[in-house]
CSV table of C-alpha atoms in Angstrom, one decimal:
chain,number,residue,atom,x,y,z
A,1,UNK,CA,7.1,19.2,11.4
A,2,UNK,CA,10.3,21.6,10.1
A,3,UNK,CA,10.8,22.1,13.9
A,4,UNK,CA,12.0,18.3,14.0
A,5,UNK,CA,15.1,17.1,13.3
A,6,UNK,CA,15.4,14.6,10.5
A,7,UNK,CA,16.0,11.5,13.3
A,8,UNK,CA,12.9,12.8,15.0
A,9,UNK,CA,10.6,13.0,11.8
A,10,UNK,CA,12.2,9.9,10.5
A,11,UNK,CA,11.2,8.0,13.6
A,12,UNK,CA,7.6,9.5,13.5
A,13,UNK,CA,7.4,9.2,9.6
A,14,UNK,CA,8.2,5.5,10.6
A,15,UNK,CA,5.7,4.7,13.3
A,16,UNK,CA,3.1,6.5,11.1
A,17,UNK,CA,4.1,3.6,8.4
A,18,UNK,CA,4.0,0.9,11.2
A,19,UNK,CA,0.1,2.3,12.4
A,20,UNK,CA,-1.0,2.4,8.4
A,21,UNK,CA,-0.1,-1.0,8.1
A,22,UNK,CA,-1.7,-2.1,11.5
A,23,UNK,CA,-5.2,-0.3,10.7
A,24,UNK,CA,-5.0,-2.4,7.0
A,25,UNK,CA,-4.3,-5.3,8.8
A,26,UNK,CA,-7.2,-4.6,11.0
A,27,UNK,CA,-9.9,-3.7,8.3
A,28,UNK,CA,-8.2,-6.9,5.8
A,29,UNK,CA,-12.2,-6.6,4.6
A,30,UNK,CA,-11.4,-3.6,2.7
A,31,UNK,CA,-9.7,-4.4,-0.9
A,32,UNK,CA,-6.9,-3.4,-2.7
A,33,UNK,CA,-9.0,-2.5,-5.9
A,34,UNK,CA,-11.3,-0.4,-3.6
A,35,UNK,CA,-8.3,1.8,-2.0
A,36,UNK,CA,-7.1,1.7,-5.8
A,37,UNK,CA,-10.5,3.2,-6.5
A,38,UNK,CA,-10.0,5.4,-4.0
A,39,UNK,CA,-7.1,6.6,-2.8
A,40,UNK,CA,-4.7,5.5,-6.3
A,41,UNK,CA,-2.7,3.3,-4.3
A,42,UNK,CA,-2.9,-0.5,-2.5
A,43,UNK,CA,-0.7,-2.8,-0.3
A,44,UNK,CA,1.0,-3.8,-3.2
A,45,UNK,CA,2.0,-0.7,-4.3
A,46,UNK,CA,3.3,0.1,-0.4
A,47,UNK,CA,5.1,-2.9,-0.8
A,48,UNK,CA,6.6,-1.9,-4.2
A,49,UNK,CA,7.7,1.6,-2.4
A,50,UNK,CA,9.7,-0.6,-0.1
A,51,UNK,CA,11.6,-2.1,-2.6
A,52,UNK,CA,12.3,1.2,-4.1
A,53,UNK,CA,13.0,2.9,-0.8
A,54,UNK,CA,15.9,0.3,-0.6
A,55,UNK,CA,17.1,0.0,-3.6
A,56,UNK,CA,17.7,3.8,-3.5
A,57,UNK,CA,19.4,3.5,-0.5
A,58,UNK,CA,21.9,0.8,-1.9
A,59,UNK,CA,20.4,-2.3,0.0
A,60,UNK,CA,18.1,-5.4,-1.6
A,61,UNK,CA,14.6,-6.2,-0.5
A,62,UNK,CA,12.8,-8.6,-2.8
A,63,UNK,CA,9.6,-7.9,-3.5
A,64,UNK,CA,7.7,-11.0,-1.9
A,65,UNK,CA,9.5,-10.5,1.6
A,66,UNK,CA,8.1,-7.2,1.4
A,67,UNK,CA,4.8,-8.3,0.3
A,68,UNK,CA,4.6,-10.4,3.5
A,69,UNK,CA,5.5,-7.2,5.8
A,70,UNK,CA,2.8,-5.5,4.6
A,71,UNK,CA,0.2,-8.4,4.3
A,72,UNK,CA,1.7,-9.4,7.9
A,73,UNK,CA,1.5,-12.8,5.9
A,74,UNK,CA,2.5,-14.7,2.4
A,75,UNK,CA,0.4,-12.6,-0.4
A,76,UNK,CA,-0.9,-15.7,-1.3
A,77,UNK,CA,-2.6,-16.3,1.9
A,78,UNK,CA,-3.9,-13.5,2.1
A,79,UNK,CA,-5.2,-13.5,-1.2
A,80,UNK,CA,-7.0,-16.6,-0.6
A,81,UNK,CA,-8.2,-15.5,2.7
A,82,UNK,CA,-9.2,-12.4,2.4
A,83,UNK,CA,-9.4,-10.9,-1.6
A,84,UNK,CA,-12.7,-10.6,-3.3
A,85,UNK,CA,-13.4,-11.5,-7.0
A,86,UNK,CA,-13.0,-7.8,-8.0
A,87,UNK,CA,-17.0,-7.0,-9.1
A,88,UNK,CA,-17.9,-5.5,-12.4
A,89,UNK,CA,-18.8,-2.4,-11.0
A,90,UNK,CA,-15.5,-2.0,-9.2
A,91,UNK,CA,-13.1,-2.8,-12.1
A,92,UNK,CA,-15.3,-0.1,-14.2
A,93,UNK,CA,-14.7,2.4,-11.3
A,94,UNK,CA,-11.2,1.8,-11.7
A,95,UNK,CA,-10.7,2.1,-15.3
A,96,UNK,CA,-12.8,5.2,-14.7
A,97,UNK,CA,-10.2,6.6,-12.1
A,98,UNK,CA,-7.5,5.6,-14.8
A,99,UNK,CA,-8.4,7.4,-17.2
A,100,UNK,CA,-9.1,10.6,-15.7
A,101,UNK,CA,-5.7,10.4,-15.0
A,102,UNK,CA,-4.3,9.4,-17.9
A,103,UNK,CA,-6.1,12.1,-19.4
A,104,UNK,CA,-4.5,14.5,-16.9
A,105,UNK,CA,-7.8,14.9,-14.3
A,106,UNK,CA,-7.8,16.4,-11.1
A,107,UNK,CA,-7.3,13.4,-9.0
A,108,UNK,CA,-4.4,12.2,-11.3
């Protein structure tokens, strides 16, 4: 992509962003704690890198408002919709994948 200029890799960075949340949006059965599990990350934490994104570039975005961009809805509608009770086996999964990293492991 160093063959782009930055408002070309911007703009594709961006519509990448737009697709990720679509295909969440689209698959709402797979959790948060399970992509946490996974892949260290969740649609909160996307919406947290929002608020950062902004704040870095001088400009406000409250947290919630970007909770609803990502969740396409309030959070707590979504959350009543569509989370799970997180099981037993997956919160021990997680603290698993927690610690490896806080003790430095490979997927840290």
């Amino acid at each position: 992509m160093q063959h782009l200029d930055d408002a070309t890799r911007t703009e594709l960075e961006a519509a990448a962003f737009r697709r990720l949340l679509r295909h969440l949006d689209a698959n709402k059965d797979v959790q948060n704690i399970d992509l946490m599990i996974l892949a260290d990350f969740c649609r909160n934490c996307l919406s947290k890198w929002l608020v950062s994104a902004a704040e870095e570039r001088g400009e406000t975005l409250d947290y919630e408002a970007a909770r609803e961009y990502v969740y396409g809805m309030p959070y707590s509608e979504w959350k009543a919709n569509h989370q799970a009770p997180a099981s037993d086996a997956q919160l021990a999964a997680l603290e698993a994948r927690q610690q490896r990293k806080a003790n430095g492991g490979a997927d840290a």
